[in-house]
Short mmCIF file of C-alpha atoms in Angstrom, two decimals:
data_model
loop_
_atom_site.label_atom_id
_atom_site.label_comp_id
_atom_site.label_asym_id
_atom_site.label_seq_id
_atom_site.Cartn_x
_atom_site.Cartn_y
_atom_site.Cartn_z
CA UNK A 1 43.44 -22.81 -51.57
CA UNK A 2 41.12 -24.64 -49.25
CA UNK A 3 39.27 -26.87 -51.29
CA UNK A 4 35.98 -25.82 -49.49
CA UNK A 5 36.72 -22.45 -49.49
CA UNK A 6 37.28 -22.25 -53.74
CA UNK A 7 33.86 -24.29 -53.87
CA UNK A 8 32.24 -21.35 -52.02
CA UNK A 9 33.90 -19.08 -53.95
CA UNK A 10 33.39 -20.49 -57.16
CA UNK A 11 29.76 -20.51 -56.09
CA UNK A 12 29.60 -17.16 -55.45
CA UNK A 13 30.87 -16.09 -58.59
CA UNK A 14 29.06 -18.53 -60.28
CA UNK A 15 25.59 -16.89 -59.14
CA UNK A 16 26.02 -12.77 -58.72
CA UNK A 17 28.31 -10.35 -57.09
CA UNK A 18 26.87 -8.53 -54.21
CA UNK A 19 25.00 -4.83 -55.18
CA UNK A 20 28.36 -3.25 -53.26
CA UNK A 21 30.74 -5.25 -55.41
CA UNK A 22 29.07 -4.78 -58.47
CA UNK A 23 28.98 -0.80 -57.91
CA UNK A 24 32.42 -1.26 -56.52
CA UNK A 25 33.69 -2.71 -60.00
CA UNK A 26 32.34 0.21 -61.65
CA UNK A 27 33.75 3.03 -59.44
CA UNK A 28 36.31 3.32 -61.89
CA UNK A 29 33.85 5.53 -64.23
CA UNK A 30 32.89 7.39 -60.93
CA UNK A 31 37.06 8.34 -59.94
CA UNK A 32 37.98 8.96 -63.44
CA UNK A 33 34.92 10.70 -64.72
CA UNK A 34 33.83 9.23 -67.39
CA UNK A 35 31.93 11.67 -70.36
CA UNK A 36 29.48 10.24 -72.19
CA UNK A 37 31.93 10.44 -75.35
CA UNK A 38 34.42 8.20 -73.47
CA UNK A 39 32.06 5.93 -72.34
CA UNK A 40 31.02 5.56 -76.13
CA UNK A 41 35.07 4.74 -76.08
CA UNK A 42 35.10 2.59 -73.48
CA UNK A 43 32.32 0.13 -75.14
CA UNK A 44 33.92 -0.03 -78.30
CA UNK A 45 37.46 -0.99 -76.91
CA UNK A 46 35.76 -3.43 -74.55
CA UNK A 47 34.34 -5.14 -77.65
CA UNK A 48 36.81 -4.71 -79.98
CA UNK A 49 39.45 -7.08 -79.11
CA UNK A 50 36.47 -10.16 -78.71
CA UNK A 51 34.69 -9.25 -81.96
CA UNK A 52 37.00 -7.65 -84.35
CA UNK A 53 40.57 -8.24 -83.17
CA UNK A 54 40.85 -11.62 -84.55
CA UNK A 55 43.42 -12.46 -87.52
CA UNK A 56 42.21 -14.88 -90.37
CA UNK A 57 44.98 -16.26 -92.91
CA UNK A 58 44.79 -18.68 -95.64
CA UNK A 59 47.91 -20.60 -96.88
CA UNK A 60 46.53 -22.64 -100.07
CA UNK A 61 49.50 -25.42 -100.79
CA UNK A 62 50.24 -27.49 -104.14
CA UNK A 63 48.62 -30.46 -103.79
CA UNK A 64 48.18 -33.64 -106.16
CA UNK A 65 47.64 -36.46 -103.72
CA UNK A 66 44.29 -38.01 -102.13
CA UNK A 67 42.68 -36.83 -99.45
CA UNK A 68 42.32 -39.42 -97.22
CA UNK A 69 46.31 -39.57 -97.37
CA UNK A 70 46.52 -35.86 -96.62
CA UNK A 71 43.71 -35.96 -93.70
CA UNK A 72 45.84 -38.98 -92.14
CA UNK A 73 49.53 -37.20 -92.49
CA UNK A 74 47.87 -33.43 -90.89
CA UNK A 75 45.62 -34.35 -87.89
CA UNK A 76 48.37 -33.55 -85.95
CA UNK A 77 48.40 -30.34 -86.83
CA UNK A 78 44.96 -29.89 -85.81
CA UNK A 79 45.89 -30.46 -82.07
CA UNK A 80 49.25 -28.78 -82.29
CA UNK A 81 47.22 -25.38 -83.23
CA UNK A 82 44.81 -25.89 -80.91
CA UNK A 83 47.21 -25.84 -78.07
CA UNK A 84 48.71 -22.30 -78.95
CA UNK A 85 47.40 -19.11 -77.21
CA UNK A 86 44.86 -17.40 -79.02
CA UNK A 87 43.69 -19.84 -81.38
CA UNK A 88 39.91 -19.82 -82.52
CA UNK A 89 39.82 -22.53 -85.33
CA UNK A 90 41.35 -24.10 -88.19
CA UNK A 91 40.02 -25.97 -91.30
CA UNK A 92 41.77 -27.63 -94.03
CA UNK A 93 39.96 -27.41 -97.66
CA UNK A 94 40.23 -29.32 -100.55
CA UNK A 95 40.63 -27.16 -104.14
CA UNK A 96 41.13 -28.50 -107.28
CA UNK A 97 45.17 -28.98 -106.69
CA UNK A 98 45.84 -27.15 -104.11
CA UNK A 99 44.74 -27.86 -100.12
CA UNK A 100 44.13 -24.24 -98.42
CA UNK A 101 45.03 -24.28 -94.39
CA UNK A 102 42.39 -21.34 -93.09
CA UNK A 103 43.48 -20.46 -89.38
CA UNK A 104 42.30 -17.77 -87.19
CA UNK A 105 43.45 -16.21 -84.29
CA UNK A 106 42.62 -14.27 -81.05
CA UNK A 107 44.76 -11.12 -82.27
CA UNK A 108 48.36 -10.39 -84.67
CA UNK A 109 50.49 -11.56 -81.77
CA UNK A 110 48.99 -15.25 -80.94
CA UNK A 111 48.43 -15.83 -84.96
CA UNK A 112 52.23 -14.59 -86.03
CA UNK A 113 53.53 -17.36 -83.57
CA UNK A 114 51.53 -19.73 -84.56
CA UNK A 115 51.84 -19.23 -88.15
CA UNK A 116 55.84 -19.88 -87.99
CA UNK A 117 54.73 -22.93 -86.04
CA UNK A 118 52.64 -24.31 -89.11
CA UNK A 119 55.24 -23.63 -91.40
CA UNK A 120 58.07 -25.29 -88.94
CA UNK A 121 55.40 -28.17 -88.70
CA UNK A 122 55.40 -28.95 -92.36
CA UNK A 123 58.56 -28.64 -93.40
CA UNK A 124 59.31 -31.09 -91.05
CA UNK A 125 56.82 -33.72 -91.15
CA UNK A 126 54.40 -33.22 -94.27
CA UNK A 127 56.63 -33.36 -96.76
CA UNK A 128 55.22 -35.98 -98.76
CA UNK A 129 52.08 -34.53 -98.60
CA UNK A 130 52.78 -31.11 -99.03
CA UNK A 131 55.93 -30.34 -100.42
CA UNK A 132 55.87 -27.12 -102.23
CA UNK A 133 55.55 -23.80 -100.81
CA UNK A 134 52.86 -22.21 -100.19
CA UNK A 135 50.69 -19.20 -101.32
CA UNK A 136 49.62 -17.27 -97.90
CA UNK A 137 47.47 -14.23 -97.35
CA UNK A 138 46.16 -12.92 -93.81
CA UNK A 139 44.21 -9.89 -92.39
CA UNK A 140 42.60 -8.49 -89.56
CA UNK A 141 38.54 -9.29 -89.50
CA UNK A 142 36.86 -6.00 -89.34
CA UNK A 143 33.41 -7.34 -90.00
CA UNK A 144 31.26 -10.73 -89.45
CA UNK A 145 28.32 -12.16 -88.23
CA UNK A 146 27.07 -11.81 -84.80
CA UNK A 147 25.09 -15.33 -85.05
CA UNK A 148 25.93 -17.92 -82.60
CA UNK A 149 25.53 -20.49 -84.95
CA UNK A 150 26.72 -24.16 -83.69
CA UNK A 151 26.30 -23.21 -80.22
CA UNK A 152 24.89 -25.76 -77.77
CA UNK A 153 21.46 -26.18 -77.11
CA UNK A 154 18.23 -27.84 -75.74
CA UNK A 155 15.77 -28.69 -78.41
CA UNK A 156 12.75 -28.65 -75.35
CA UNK A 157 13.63 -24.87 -75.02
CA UNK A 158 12.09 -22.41 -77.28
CA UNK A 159 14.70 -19.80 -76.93
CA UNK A 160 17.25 -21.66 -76.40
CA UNK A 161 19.42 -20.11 -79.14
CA UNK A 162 18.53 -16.63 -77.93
CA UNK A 163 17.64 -15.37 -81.42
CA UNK A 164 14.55 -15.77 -83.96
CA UNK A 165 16.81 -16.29 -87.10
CA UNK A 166 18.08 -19.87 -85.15
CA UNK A 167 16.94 -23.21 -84.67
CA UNK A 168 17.56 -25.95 -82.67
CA UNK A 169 18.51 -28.83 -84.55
CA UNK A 170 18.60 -32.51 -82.28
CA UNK A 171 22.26 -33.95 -82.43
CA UNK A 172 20.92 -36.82 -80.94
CA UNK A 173 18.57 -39.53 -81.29
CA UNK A 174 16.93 -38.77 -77.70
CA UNK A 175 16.75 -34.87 -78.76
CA UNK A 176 17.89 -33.77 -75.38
CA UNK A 177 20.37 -31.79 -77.02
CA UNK A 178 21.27 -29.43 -80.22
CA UNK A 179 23.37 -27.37 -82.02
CA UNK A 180 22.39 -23.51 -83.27
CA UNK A 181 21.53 -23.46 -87.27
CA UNK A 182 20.49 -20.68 -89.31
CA UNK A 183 16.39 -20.48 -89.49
CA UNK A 184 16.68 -21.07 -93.02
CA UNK A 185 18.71 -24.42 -92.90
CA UNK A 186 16.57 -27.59 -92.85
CA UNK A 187 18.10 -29.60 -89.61
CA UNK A 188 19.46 -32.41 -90.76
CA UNK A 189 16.87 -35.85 -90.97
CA UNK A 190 13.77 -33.70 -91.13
CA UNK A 191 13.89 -33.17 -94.58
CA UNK A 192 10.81 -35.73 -94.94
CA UNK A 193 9.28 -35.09 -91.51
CA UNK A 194 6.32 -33.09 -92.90
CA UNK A 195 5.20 -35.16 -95.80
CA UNK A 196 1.87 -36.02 -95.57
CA UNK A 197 1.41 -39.99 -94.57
CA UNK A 198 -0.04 -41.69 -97.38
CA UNK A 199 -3.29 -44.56 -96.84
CA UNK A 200 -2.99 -47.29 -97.76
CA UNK A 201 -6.48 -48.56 -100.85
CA UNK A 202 -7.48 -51.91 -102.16
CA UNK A 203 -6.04 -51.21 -105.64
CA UNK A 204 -2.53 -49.79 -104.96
CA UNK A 205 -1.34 -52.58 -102.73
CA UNK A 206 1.49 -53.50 -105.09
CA UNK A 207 2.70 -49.92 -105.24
CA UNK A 208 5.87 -50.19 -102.66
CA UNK A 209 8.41 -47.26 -104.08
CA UNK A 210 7.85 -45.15 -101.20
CA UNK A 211 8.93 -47.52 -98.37
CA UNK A 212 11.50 -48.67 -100.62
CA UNK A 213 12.75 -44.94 -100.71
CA UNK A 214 12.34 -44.35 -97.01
CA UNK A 215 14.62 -47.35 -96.54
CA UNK A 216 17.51 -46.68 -98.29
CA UNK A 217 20.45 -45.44 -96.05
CA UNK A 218 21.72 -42.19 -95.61
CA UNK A 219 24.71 -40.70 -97.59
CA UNK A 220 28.12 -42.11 -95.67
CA UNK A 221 30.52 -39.40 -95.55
CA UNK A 222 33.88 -39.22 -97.54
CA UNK A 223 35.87 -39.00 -95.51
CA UNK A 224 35.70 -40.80 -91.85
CA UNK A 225 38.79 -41.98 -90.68
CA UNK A 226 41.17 -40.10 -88.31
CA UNK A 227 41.61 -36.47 -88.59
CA UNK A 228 38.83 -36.01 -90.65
CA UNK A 229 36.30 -33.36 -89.98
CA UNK A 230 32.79 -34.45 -89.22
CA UNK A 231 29.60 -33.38 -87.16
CA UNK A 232 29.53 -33.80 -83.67
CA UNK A 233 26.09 -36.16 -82.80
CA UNK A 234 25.44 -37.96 -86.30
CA UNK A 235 25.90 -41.65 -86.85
CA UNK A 236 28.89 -42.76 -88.90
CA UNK A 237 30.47 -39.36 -89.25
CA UNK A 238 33.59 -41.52 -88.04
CA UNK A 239 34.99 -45.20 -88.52
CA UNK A 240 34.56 -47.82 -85.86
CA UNK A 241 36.69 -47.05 -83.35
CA UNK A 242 37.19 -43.57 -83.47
CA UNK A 243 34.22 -40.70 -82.18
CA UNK A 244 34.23 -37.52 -83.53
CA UNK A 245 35.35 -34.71 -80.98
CA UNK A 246 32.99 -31.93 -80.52
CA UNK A 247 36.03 -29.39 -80.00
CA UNK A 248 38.01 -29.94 -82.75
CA UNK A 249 35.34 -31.11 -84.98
CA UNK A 250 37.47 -34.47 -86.14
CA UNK A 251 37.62 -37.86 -85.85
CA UNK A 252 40.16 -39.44 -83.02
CA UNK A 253 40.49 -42.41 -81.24
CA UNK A 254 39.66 -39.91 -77.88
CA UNK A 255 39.02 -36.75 -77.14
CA UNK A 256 40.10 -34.05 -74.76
CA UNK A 257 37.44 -33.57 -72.20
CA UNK A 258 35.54 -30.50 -73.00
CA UNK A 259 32.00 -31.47 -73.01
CA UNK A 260 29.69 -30.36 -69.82
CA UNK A 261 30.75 -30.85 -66.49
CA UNK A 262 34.75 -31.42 -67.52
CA UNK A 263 37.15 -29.54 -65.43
CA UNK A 264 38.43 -26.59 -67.03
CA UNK A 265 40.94 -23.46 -66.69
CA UNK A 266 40.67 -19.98 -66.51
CA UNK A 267 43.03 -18.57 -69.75
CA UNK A 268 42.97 -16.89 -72.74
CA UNK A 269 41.37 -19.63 -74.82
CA UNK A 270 38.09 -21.25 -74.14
CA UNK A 271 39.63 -24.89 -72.84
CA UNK A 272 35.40 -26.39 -73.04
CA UNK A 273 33.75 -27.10 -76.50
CA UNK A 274 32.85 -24.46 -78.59
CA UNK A 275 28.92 -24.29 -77.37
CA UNK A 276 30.29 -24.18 -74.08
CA UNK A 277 31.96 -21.67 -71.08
CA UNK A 278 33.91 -22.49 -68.33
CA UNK A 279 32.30 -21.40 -65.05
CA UNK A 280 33.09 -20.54 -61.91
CA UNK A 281 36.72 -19.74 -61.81
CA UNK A 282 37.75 -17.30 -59.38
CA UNK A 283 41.44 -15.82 -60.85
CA UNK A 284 43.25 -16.38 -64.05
CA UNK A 285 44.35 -20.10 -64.22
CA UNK A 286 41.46 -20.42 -61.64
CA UNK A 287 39.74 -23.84 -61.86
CA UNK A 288 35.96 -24.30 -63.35
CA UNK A 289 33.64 -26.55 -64.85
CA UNK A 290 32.58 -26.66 -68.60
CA UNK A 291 28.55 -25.61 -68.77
CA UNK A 292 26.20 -24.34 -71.69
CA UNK A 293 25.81 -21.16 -69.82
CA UNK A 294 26.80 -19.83 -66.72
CA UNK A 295 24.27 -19.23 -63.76
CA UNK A 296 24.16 -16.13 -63.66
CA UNK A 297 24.90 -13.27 -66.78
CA UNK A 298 22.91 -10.30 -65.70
CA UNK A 299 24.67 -6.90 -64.79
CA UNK A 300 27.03 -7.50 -62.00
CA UNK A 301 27.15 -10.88 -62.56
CA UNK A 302 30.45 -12.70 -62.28
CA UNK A 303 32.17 -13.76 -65.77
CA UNK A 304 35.59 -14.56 -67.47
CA UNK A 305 36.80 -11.77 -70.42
CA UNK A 306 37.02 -12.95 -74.00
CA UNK A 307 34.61 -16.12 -73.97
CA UNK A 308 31.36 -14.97 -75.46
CA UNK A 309 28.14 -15.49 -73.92
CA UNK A 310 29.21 -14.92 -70.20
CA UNK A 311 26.88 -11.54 -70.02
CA UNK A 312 23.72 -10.87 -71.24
CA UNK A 313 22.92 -8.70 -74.73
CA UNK A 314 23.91 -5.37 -73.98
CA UNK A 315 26.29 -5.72 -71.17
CA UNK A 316 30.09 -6.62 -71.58
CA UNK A 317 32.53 -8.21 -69.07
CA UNK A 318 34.93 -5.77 -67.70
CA UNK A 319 38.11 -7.12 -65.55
CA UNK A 320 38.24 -6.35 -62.42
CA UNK A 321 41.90 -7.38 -61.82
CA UNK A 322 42.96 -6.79 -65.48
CA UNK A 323 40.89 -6.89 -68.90
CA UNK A 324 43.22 -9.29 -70.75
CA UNK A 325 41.49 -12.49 -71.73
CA UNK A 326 40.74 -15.26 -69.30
CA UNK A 327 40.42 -12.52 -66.58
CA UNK A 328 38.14 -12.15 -63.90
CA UNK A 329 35.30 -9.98 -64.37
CA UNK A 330 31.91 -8.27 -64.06
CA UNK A 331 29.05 -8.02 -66.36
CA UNK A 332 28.34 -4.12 -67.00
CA UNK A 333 27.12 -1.65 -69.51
CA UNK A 334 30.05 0.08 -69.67
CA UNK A 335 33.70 -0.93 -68.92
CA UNK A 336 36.59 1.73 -67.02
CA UNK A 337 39.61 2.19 -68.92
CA UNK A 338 41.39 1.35 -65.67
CA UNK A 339 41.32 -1.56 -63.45
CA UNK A 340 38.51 -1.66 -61.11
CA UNK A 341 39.03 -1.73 -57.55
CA UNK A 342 38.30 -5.20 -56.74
CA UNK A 343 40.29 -7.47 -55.00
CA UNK A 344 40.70 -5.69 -51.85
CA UNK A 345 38.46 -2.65 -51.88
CA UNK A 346 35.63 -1.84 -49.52
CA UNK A 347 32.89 -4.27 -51.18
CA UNK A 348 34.30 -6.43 -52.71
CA UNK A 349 34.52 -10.21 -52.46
CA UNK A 350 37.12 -11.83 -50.43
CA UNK A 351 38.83 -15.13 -48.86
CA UNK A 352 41.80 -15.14 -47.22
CA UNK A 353 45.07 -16.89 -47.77
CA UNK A 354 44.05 -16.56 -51.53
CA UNK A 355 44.52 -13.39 -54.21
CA UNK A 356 41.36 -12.39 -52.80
CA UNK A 357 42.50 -10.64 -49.53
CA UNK A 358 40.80 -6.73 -48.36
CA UNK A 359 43.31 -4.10 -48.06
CA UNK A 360 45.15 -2.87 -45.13
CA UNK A 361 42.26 -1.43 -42.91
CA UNK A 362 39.34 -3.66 -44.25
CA UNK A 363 38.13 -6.55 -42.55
CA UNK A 364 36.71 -9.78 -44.79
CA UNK A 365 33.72 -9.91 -42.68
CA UNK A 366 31.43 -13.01 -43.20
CA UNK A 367 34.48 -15.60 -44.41
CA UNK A 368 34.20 -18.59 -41.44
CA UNK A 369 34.48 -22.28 -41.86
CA UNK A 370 36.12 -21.70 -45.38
CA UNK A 371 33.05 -19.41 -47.14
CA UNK A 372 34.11 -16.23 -48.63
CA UNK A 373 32.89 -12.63 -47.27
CA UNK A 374 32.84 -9.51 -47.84
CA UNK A 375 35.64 -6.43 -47.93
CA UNK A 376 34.29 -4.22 -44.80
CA UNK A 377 35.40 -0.78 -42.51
CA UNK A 378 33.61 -3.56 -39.66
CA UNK A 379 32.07 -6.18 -39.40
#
């Protein structure tokens, strides 16, 4: 595709659909004739695979070792999960002798691949870490919490976590950006940011225990070397050398770029840090950029199926191509249960030479000097 022509595009879809498209995304409920009962239908299944559809297992393996060893000999697995389809997250806990691998995936089909992985994985090269079998136990989720908690943010922003019961906590020392807590969680270094300064008086001058208290370093964490988990944004989660990658949550001598502005890919899982969406791509495997949140997330706005947080509360993203994950989409109240009309119909958005082309008998009226138009009768 014409390089000028996907920036336009991207742009586009990046901002909001035209009024025509949008409609023309929902026509779907219009042909098929939609009841209010199937509607009801249509929301749930819309929702259903991005909230509940997920797969959670827990594999708890003898262990006797130290856990420095075992955090060395596994950080490999961390990246090898993180590169199969469907994966959400993964973390490795410590129990009294035992070391319990929790994994979760998209839906049954991505986790039962990758959960023969992890057991090919070990067998072959953990061995002298883990080499019993394991205990294992999985299910489907079919309840959690709807709180976006570790989500991106901007301290300076009131709302930036979009809900009352979060706070944004600084993950830096210039506070120009955060992560989502619970209200009730203290953020971490402003445990003693509200106690009252005390004066100093003529006949306490000796009495020095409080500075002596304020100056005594933090708590250094366990575990820092590589693979280790840590917190993205606090000093000396990780040894020298090594940063601590906000998409995996470990420590590594680099990490994949993820962060804001990195280039990213259209696909089933979310290639940008977990606080962030990719934006702007125009087709599944369609190019983007990693941002905190996408222009534009109103109804008919453009967005990308299974990352949450491309629509606004109450809205879901429906495919217009297809509704599997990493699809194209529009932000509406209620989804079709079949594929909208869009590429190609009357309406819709278009560019030439690319998937986006108007069917026989349209014209793509408005696409010159590489922009993208719109599907027309005439122009």
């Amino acid at each position: 595709m014409d390089p000028r022509r996907f920036d336009s595009l991207a742009k586009r879809l990046g901002t909001r659909l035209s009024r025509r498209q949008a409609l023309g995304a929902g026509a779907g409920l219009a042909l098929v004739s939609v009841p209010v009962a199937t509607a009801g239908r249509a929301r749930a299944q819309e929702r259903e695979p991005i909230a509940l559809g997920r797969v959670v297992s827990v594999h708890s393996y003898p262990f006797y070792g130290t856990i420095d060893a075992a955090s060395e000999s596994l950080a490999e697995l961390v990246t090898l999960l993180e590169e199969q389809p469907g994966f959400l997250s993964v973390d490795f806990v410590e129990g009294d002798e035992e070391i319990h691998i929790v994994t979760a995936f998209f839906d049954a089909d991505a986790w039962a691949e990758a959960d023969a992985l992890l057991h090919e994985w070990v067998e072959e090269n953990a061995q002298d870490v883990l080499p019993d079998s394991p205990s294992a136990f999985e299910g489907a989720v079919f309840l959690r919490s709807d709180l976006q908690t570790e989500c991106g943010c901007s301290p300076d922003d009131d709302d930036s976590c979009g809900s009352d019961r979060l706070v944004c906590c600084p993950t830096s020392e210039d506070e120009e950006r955060g992560i989502c807590l619970t209200a009730a969680t203290t953020c971490p270094g402003d445990a003693g940011d509200d106690l009252p300064e005390e004066t100093p008086s003529e006949t306490s001058e000796v009495v020095s225990e409080p500075m002596v208290a304020a100056d005594t370093p933090t708590e250094v964490p366990s575990c820092t070397g590589a693979g280790c988990s840590c917190t993205p944004g606090i000093d000396g989660a990780c040894d020298a050398g090594l940063e601590c990658c906000s998409s995996t949550g470990t420590c590594s001598s680099s990490c994949p770029c993820g962060s804001e502005g990195c280039f990213c890919i259209a696909s089933e899982v979310n290639t940008c840090d977990s606080w962030l969406v990719c934006c702007g791509p125009s087709e599944i495997g369609g190019a983007g950029t990693c941002q905190y949140a996408c222009t534009c997330t109103g109804e008919g706005c453009a967005c990308t199926v299974g990352v949450d947080g491309n629509c606004d509360a109450g809205l879901h993203c429906c495919g217009i191509v297809s509704s599997s994950p990493g699809s194209i989409g529009a932000c509406l109240t209620v989804c079709s249960d079949t594929s909208g009309p869009c590429p190609g119909a009357e309406g819709c958005e278009c560019a030439p030479g690319t998937l986006w082309e108007c069917d026989p008998g349209l014209i793509c009226c408005g696409a010159t000097g590489g922009d993208s138009g719109i599907c027309e009768l005439s122009c």
